[in-house]
CSV table of C-alpha atoms in Angstrom, one decimal:
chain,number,residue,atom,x,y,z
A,252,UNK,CA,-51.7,-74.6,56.3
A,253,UNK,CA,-51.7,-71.4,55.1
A,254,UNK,CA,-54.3,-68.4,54.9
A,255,UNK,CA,-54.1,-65.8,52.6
A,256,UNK,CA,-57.4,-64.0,54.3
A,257,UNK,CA,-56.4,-61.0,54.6
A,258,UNK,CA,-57.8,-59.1,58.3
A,259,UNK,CA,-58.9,-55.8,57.9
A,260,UNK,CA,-57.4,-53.5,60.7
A,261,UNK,CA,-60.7,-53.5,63.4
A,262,UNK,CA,-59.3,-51.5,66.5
A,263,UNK,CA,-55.7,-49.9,67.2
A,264,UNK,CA,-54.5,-49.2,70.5
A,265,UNK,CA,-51.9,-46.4,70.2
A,266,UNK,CA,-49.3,-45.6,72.9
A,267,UNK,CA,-47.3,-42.7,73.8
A,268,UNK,CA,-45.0,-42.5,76.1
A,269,UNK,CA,-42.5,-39.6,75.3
A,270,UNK,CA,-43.5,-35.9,75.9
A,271,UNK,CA,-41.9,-34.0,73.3
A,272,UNK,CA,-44.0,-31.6,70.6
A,273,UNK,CA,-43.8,-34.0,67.8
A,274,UNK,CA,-43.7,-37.7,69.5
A,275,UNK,CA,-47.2,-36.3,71.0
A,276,UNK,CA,-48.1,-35.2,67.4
A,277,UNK,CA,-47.0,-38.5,65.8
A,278,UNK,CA,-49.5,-40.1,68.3
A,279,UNK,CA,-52.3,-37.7,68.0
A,280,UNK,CA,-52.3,-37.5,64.1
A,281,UNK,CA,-52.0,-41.7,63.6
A,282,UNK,CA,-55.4,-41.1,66.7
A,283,UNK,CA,-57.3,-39.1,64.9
A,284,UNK,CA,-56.3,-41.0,61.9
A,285,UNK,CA,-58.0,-44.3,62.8
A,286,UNK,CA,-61.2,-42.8,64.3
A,287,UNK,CA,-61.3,-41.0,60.7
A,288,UNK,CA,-60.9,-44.6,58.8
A,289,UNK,CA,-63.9,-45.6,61.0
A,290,UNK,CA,-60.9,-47.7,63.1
A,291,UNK,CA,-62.3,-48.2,66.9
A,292,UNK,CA,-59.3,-46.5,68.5
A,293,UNK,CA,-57.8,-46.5,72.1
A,294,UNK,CA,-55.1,-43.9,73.1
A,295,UNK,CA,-52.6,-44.3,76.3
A,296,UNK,CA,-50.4,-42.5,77.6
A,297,UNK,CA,-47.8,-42.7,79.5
A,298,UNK,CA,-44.5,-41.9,81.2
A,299,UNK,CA,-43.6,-38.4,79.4
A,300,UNK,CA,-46.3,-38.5,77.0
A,301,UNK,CA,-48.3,-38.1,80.3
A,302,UNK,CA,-47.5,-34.5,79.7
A,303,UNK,CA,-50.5,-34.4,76.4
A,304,UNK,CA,-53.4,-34.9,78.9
A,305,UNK,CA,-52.2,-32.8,81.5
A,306,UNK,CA,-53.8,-29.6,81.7
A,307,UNK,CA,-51.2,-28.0,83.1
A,308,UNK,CA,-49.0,-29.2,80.0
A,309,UNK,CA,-51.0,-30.4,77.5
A,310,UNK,CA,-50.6,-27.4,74.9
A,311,UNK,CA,-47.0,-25.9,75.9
A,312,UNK,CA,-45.3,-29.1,74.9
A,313,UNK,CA,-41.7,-28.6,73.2
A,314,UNK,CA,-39.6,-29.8,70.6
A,315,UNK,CA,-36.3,-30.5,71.4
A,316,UNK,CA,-33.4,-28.9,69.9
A,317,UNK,CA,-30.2,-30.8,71.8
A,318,UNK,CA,-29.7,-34.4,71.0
A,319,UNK,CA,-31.3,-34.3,68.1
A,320,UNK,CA,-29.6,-34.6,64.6
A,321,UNK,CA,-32.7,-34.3,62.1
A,322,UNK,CA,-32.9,-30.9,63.8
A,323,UNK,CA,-31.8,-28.1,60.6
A,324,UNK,CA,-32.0,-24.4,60.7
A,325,UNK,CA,-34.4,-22.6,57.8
A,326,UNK,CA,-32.4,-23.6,54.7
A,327,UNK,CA,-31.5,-26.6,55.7
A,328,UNK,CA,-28.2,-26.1,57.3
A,329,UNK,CA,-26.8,-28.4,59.9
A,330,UNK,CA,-28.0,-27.0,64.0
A,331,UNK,CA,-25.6,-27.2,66.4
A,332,UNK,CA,-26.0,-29.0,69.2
A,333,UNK,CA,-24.3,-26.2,71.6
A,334,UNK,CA,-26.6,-23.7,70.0
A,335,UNK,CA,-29.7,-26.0,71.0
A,336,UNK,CA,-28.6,-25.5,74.7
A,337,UNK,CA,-28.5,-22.0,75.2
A,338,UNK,CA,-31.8,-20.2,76.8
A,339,UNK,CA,-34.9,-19.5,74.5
A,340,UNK,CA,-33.3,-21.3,71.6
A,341,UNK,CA,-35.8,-24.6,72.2
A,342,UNK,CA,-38.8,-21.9,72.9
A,343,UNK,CA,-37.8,-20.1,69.5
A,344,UNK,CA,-37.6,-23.2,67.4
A,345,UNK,CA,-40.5,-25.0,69.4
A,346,UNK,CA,-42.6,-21.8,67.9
A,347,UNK,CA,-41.7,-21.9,64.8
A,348,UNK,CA,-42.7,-26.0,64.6
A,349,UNK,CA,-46.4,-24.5,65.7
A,350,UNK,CA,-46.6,-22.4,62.9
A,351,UNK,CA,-45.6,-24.3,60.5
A,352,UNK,CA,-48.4,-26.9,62.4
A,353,UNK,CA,-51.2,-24.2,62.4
A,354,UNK,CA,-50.7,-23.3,59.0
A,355,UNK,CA,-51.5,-27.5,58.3
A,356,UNK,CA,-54.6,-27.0,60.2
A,357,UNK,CA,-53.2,-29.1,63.2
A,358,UNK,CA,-55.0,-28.2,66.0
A,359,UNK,CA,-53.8,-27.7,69.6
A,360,UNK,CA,-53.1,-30.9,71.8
A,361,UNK,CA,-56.5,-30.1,73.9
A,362,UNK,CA,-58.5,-29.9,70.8
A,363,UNK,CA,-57.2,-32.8,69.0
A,364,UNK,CA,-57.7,-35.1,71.9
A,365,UNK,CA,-61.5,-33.3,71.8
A,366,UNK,CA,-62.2,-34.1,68.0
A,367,UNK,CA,-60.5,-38.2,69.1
A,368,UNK,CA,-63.1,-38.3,71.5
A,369,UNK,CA,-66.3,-36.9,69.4
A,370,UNK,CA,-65.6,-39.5,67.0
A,371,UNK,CA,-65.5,-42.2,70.1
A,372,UNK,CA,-62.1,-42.6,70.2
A,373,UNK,CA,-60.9,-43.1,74.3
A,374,UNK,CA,-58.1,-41.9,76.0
A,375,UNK,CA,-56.5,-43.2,79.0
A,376,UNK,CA,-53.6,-42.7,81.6
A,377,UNK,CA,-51.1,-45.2,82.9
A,378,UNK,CA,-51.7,-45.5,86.7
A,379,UNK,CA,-48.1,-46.1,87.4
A,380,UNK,CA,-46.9,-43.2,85.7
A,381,UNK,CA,-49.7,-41.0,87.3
A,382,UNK,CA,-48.7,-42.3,90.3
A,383,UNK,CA,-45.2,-42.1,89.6
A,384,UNK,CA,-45.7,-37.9,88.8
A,385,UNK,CA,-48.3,-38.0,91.5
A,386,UNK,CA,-51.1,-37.1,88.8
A,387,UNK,CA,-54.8,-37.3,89.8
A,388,UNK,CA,-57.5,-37.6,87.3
A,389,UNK,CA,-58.1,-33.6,88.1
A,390,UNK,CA,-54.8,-33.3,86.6
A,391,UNK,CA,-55.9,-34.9,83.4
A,392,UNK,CA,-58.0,-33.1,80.8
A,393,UNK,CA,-61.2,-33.6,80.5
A,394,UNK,CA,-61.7,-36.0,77.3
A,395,UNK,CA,-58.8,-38.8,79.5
A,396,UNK,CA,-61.5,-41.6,80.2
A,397,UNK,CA,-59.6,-43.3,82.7
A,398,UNK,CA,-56.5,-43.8,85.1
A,399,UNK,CA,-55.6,-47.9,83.7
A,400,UNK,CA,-52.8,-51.1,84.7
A,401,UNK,CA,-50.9,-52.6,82.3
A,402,UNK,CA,-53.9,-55.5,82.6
A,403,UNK,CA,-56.3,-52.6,82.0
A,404,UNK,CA,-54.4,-51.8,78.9
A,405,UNK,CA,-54.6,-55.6,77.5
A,406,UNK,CA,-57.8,-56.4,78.2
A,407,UNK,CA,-58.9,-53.5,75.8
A,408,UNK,CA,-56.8,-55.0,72.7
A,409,UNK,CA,-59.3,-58.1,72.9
A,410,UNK,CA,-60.5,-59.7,69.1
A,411,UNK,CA,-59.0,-60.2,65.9
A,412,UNK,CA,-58.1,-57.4,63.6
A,413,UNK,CA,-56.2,-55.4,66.8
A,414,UNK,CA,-53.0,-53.6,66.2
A,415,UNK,CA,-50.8,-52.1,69.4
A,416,UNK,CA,-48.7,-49.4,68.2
A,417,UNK,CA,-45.9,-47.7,70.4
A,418,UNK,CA,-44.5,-44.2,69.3
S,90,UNK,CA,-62.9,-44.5,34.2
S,91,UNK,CA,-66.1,-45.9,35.0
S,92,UNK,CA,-69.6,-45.0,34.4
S,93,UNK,CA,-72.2,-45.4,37.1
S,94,UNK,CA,-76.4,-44.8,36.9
S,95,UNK,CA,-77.8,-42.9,39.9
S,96,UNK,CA,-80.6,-41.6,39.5
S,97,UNK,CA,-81.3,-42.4,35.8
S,98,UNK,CA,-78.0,-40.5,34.9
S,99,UNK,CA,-75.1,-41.9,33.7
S,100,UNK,CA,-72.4,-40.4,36.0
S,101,UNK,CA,-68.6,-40.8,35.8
S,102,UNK,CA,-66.7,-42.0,38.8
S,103,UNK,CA,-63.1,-43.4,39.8
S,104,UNK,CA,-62.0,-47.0,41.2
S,105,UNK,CA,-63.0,-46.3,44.6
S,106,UNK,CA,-66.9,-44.5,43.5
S,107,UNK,CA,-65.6,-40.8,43.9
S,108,UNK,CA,-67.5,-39.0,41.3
S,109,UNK,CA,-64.8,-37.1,38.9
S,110,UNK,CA,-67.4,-34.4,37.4
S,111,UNK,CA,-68.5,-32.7,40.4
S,112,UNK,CA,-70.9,-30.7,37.9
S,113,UNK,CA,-73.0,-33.6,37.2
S,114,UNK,CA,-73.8,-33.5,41.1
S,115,UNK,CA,-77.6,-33.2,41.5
S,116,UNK,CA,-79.6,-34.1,44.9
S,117,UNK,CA,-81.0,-37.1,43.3
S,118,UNK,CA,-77.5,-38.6,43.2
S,119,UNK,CA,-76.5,-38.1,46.3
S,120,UNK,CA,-79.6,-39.7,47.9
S,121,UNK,CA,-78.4,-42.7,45.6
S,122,UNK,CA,-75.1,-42.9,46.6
S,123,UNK,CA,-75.7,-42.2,49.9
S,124,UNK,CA,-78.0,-45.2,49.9
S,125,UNK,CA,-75.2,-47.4,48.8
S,126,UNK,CA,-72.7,-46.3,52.1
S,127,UNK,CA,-76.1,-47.4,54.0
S,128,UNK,CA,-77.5,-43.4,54.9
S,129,UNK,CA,-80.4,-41.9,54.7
S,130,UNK,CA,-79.9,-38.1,53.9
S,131,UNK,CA,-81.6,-35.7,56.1
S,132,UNK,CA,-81.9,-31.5,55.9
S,133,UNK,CA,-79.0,-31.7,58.1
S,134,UNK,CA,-76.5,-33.6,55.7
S,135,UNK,CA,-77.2,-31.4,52.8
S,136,UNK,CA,-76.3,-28.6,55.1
S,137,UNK,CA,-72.9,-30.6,55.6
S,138,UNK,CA,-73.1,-31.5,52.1
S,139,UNK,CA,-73.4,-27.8,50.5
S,140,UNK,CA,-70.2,-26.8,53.4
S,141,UNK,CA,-68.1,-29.8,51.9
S,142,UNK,CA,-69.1,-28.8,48.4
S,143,UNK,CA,-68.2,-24.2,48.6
S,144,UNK,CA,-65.3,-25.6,50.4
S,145,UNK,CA,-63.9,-27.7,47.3
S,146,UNK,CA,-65.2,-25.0,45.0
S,147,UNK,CA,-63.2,-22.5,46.8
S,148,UNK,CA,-60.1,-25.0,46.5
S,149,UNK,CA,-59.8,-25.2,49.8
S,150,UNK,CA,-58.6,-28.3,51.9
S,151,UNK,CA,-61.2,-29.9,54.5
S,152,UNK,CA,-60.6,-31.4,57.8
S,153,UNK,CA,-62.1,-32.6,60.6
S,154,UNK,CA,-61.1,-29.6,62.2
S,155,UNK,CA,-62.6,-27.2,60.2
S,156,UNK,CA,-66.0,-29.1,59.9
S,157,UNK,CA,-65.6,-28.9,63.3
S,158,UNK,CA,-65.5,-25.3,63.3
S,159,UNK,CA,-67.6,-24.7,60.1
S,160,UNK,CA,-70.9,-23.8,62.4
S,161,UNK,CA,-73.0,-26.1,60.1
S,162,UNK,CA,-72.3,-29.3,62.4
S,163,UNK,CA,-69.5,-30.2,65.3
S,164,UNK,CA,-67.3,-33.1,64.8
S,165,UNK,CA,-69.6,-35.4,67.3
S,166,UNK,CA,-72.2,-34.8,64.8
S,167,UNK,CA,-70.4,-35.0,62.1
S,168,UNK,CA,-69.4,-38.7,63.2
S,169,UNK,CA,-73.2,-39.1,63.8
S,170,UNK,CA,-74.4,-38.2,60.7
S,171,UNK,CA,-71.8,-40.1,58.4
S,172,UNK,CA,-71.1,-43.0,60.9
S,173,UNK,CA,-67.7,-45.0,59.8
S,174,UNK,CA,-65.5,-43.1,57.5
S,175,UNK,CA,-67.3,-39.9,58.1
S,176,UNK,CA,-65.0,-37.3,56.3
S,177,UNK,CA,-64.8,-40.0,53.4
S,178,UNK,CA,-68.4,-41.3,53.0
S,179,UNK,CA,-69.3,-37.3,53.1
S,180,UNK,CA,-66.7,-36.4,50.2
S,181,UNK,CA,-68.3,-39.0,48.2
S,182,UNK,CA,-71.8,-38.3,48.3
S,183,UNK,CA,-71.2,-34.7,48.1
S,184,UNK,CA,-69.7,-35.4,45.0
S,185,UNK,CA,-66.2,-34.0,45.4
S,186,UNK,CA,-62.5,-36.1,45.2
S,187,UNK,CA,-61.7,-38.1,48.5
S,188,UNK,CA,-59.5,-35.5,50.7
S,189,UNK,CA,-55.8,-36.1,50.7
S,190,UNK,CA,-55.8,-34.2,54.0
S,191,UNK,CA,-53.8,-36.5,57.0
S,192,UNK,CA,-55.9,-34.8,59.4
């Protein structure tokens, strides 16, 4: 049997789980995104990506500059890797991602999880990560809905037309 | 190209209903088109409607962000007023090109 009906994309549930400038970005933008397209949209984070709903964190997040190939000084020019260790380097290069950012019109981490939720988007934190970083829900920014299980997290990806994606 | 009557005027539009003459914008044909996305247009969307519309003119890019910080609505409202695809549904009544903006 086959059926060519095609499903139009009803609710995403995005994960993050890694704590670094642009895997929180990646998240965030693909958020905002769906809540834009009229998408119902549930965000969770976890692990590392813990680190976008923590006030503490939330907007001093960093890009890394060791480890990472795709990373190029202005120009183009290959970075090296011992050069992405030394002191302020990841500070320097982490700035100069804002900028470029800002100039975009990408808002802070705080105020993009703000417009997510005005367009009733929700966000939640993994309980065993939280627990795991001993985070409380005071921790958490204000817009973070909820401290949720795994089972917590499934039960919201009920009905057809749901997408999980994991950055 | 297509042609589509609101309001008694013929007005041209693309595939998707974006009108590609923002000049032949009138009040009338937004209340039309709004109609057809299912909304009926209030003081306060016109307001949204005349910030989305100096925006384009000027040539500059809208976001949620900065209709968020235009001072004419807040995002929640925003969301409120043009329920769905708000940023999308607003572009189209006000008569301007669907935003190419990620954000």
């Amino acid at each position: 049997m086959e059926n060519d009906e095609k499903y139009k994309l009803k609710k995403v549930l995005i994960i993050c789980s890694k704590g670094t400038l642009e895997d929180v970005y990646a998240a965030l933008v693909m958020g905002n995104g769906a809540v834009m397209e009229g998408i119902e949209t549930k965000m969770f984070f976890t692990f590392f990506g813990l680190d976008a709903i923590t006030k503490k964190y939330m907007n001093k997040l960093h890009t890394s500059t060791v480890g990472n190939p795709s990373m190029r000084m202005p120009g183009g020019l290959a970075f090296p890797t011992m050069l992405g260790g030394l002191p302020g380097v990841e500070a320097g290069v982490t700035s100069m991602m804002k900028k470029e950012m800002e100039k975009l019109d990408m808002p802070p981490v705080d105020e993009f999880l703000e417009l997510i939720e005005a367009g009733g988007g929700e966000i939640f934190a993994c309980k065993l990560a939280a627990d795991m970083f001993k985070l409380k829900k005071e921790d958490f920014h204000e817009t973070v809905k909820d401290i949720i299980t795994v089972g917590d997290l499934y039960a919201l990806c009920d009905g057809p037309g749901t997408q999980i994606i994991f950055t | 190209m297509a042609t589509k009557t609101y309001a008694g005027v013929n007005i041209e539009v693309n595939d998707e209903g974006y009108m590609t003459d923002s000049s032949q914008w009138t009040k009338e044909v937004a209340n039309e088109i709004a109609k057809e996305e299912g909304i009926e247009l209030t003081d306060k969307h016109f307001e949204v409607i005349e910030y989305i519309r100096n925006k384009v003119a000027a040539g500059e890019s809208l976001t949620i962000r900065g209709i968020n910080k235009s001072g004419v609505v807040n995002a929640k409202i925003f969301y409120q007023l043009f329920p769905g695809a708000p940023l999308k549904k607003a572009t189209k009544i006000s008569g301007v090109p669907k935003p190419v903006s990620c954000i």
